[in-house]
Tab-separated table of N, CA and C and ligand atoms in Angstrom:
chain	number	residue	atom	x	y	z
A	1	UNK	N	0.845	-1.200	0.000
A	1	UNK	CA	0.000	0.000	0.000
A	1	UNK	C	0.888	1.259	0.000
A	2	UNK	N	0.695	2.472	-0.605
A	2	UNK	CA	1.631	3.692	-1.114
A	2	UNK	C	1.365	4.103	0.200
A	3	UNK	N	2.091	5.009	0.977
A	3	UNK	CA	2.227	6.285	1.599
A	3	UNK	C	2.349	7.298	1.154
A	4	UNK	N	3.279	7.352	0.283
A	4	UNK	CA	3.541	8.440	-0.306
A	4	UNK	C	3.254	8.405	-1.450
A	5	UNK	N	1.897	8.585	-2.150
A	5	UNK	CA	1.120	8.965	-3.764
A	5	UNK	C	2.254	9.883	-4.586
A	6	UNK	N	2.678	10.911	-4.060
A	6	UNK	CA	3.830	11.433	-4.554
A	6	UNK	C	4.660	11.179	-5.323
A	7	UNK	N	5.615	10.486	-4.515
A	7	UNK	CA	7.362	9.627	-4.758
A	7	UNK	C	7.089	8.414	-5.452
A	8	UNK	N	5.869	8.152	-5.149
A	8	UNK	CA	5.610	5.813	-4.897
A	8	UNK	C	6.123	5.259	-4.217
A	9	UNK	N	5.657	6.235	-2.760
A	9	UNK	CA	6.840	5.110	-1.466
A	9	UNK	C	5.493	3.959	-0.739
A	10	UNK	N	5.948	3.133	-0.803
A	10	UNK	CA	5.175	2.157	-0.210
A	10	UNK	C	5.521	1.973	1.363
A	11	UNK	N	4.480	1.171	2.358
A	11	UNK	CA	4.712	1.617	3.560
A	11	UNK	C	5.527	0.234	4.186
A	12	UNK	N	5.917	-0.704	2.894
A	12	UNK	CA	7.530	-1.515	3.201
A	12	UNK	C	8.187	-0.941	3.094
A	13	UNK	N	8.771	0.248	2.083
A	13	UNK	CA	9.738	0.625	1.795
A	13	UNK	C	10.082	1.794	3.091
A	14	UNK	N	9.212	2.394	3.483
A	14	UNK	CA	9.127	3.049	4.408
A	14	UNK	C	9.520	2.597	5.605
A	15	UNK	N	9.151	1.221	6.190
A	15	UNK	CA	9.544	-0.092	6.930
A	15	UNK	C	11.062	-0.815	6.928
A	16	UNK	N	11.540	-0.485	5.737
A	16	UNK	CA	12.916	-0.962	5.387
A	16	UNK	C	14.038	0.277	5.713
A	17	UNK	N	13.352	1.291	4.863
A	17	UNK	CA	14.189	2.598	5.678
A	17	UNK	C	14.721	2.966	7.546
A	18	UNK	N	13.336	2.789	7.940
A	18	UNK	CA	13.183	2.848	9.489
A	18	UNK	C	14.170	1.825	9.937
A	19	UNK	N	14.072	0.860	9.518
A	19	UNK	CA	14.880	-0.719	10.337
A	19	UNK	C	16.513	-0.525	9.861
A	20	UNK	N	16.998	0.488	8.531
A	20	UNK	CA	18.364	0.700	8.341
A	20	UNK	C	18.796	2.042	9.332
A	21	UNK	N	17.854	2.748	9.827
A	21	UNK	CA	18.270	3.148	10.885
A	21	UNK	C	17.387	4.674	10.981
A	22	UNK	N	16.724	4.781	9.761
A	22	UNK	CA	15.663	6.507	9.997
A	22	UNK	C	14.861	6.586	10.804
A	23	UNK	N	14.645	7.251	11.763
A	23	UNK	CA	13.996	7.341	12.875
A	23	UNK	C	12.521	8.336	12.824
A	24	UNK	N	13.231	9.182	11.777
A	24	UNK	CA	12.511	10.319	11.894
A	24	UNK	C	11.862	10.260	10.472
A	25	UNK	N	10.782	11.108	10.148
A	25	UNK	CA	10.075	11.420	9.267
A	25	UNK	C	11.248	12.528	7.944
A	26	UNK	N	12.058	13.220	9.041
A	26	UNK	CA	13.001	13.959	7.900
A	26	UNK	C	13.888	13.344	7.337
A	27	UNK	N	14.343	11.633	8.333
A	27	UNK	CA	15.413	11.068	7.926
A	27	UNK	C	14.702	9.922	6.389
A	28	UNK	N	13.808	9.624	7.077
A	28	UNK	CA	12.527	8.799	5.793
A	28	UNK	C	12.941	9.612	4.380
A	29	UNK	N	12.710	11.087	4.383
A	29	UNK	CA	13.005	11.975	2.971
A	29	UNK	C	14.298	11.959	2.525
A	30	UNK	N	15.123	12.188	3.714
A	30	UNK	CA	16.480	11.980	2.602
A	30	UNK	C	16.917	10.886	2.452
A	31	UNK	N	16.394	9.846	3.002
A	31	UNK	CA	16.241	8.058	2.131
A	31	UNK	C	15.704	7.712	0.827
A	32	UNK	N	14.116	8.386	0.678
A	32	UNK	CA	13.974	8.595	-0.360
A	32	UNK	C	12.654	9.482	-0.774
A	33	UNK	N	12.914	10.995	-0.353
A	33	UNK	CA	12.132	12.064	-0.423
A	33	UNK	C	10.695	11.704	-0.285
A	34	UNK	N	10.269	10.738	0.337
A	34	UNK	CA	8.377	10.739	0.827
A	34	UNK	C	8.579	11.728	2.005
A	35	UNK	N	7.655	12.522	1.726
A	35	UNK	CA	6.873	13.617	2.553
A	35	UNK	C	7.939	15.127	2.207
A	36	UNK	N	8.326	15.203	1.086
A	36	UNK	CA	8.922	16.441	0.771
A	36	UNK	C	8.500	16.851	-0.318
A	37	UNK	N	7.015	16.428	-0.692
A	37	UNK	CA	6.341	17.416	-2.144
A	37	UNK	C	4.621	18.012	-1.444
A	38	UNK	N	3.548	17.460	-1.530
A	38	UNK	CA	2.756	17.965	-0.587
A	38	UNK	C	2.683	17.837	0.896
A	39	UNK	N	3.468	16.850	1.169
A	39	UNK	CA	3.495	16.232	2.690
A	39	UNK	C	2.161	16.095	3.547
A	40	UNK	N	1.494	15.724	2.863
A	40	UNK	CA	0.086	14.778	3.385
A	40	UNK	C	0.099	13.633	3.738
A	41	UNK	N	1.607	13.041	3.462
A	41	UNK	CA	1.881	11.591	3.673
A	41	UNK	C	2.465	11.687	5.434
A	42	UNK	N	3.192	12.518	5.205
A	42	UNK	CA	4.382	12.878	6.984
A	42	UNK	C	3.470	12.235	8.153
A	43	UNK	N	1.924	12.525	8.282
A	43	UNK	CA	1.681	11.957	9.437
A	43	UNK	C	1.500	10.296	9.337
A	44	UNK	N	1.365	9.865	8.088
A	44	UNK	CA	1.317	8.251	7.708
A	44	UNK	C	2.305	8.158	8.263
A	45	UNK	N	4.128	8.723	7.901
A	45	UNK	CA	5.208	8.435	7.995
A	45	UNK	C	5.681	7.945	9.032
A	46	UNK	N	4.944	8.920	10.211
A	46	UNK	CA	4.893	9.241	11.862
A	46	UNK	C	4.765	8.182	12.835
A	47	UNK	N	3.386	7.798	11.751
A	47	UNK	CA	2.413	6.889	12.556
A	47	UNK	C	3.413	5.209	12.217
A	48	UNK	N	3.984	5.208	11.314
A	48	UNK	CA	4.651	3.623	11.111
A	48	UNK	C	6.011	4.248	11.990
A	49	UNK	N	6.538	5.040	12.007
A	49	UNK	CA	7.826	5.298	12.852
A	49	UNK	C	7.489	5.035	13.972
A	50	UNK	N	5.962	5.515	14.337
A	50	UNK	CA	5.685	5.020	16.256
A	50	UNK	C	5.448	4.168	16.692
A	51	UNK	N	4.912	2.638	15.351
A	51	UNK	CA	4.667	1.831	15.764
A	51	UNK	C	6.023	0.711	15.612
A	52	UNK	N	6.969	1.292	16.353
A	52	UNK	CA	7.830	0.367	16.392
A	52	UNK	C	8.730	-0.147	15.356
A	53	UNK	N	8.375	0.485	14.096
A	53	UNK	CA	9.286	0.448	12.514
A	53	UNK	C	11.009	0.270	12.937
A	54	UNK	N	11.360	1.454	13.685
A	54	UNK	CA	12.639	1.570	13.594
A	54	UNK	C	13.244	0.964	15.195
A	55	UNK	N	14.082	0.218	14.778
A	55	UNK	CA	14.867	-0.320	16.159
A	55	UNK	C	15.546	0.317	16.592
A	56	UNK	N	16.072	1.635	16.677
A	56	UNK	CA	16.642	1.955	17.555
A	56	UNK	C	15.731	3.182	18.121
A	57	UNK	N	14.790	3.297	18.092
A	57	UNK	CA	13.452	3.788	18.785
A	57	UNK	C	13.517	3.673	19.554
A	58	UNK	N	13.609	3.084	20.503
A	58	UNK	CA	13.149	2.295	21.920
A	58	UNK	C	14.319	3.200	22.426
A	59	UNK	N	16.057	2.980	21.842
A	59	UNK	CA	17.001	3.550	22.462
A	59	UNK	C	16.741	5.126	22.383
A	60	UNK	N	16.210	5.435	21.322
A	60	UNK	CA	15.843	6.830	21.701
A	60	UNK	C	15.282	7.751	22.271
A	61	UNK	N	13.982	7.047	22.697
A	61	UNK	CA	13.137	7.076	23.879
A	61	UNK	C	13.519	7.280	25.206
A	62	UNK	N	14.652	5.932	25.214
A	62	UNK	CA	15.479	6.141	26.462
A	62	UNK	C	16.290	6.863	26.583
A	63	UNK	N	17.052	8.043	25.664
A	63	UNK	CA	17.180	8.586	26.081
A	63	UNK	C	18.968	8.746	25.526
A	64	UNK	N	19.049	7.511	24.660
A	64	UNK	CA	20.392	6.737	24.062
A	64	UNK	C	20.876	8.120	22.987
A	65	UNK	N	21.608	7.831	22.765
A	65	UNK	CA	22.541	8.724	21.591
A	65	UNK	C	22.340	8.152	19.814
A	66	UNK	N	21.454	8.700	19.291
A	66	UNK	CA	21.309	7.744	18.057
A	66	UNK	C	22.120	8.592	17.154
A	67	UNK	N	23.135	9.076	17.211
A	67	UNK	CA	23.764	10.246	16.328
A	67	UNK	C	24.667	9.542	15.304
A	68	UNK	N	25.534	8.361	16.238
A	68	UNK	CA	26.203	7.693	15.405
A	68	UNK	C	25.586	7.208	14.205
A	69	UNK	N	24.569	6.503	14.495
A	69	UNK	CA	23.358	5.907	13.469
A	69	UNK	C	23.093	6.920	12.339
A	70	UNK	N	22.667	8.089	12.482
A	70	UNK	CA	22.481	9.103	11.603
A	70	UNK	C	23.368	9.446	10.847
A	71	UNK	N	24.889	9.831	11.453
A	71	UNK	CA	26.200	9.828	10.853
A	71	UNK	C	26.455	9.028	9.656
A	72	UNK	N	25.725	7.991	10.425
A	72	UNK	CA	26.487	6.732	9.369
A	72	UNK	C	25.688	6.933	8.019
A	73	UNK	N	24.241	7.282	8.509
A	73	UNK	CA	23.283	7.108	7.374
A	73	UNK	C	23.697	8.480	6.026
A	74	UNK	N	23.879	10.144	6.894
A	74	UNK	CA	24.097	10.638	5.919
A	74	UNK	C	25.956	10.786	5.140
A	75	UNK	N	26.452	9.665	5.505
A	75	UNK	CA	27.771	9.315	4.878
A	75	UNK	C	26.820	8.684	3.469
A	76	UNK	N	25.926	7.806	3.858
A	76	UNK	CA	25.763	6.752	2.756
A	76	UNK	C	24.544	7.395	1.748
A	77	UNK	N	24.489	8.776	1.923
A	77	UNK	CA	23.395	9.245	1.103
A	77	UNK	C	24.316	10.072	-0.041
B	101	LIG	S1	1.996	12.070	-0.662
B	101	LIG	FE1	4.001	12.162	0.126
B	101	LIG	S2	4.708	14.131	-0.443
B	101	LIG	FE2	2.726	13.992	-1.290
């Protein structure tokens, strides 16, 4: 099923992003720009990021340092 009508992001692909390490709805876009043309999709985006999509969620919650993770991600963009 699409999330993003936009791009053609589907809400696996969206699922696959989160689990390589995007946490966030801004990190989802520069994976692969869903929710950076009308962004009617961002709260879909939100809502699979809260339900547990991304594993290092939980560490972030707590309170963990997810910076490295991000680092790594915008090296590989
Ligand atoms: S539906 Fe995602 S940016 Fe428009």
């Amino acid at each position: 099923m699409y999330v993003c009508s936009c791009f053609g992001i589907t809400e696996q692909q969206v699922k696959r992003h989160a689990e390589n390490g995007a946490c966030t709805p801004r990190q989802i876009a520069s994976a692969c720009k869903a929710g950076t043309d009308c962004g009617s999709c961002v709260r879909r985006i939100q809502a699979l990021l809260g339900r547990g999509a991304c594993p290092r969620r939980e560490s972030a919650d707590r309170g963990a340092s997810v910076f490295a993770a991000t680092d790594t991600l915008d090296e590989a963009a």
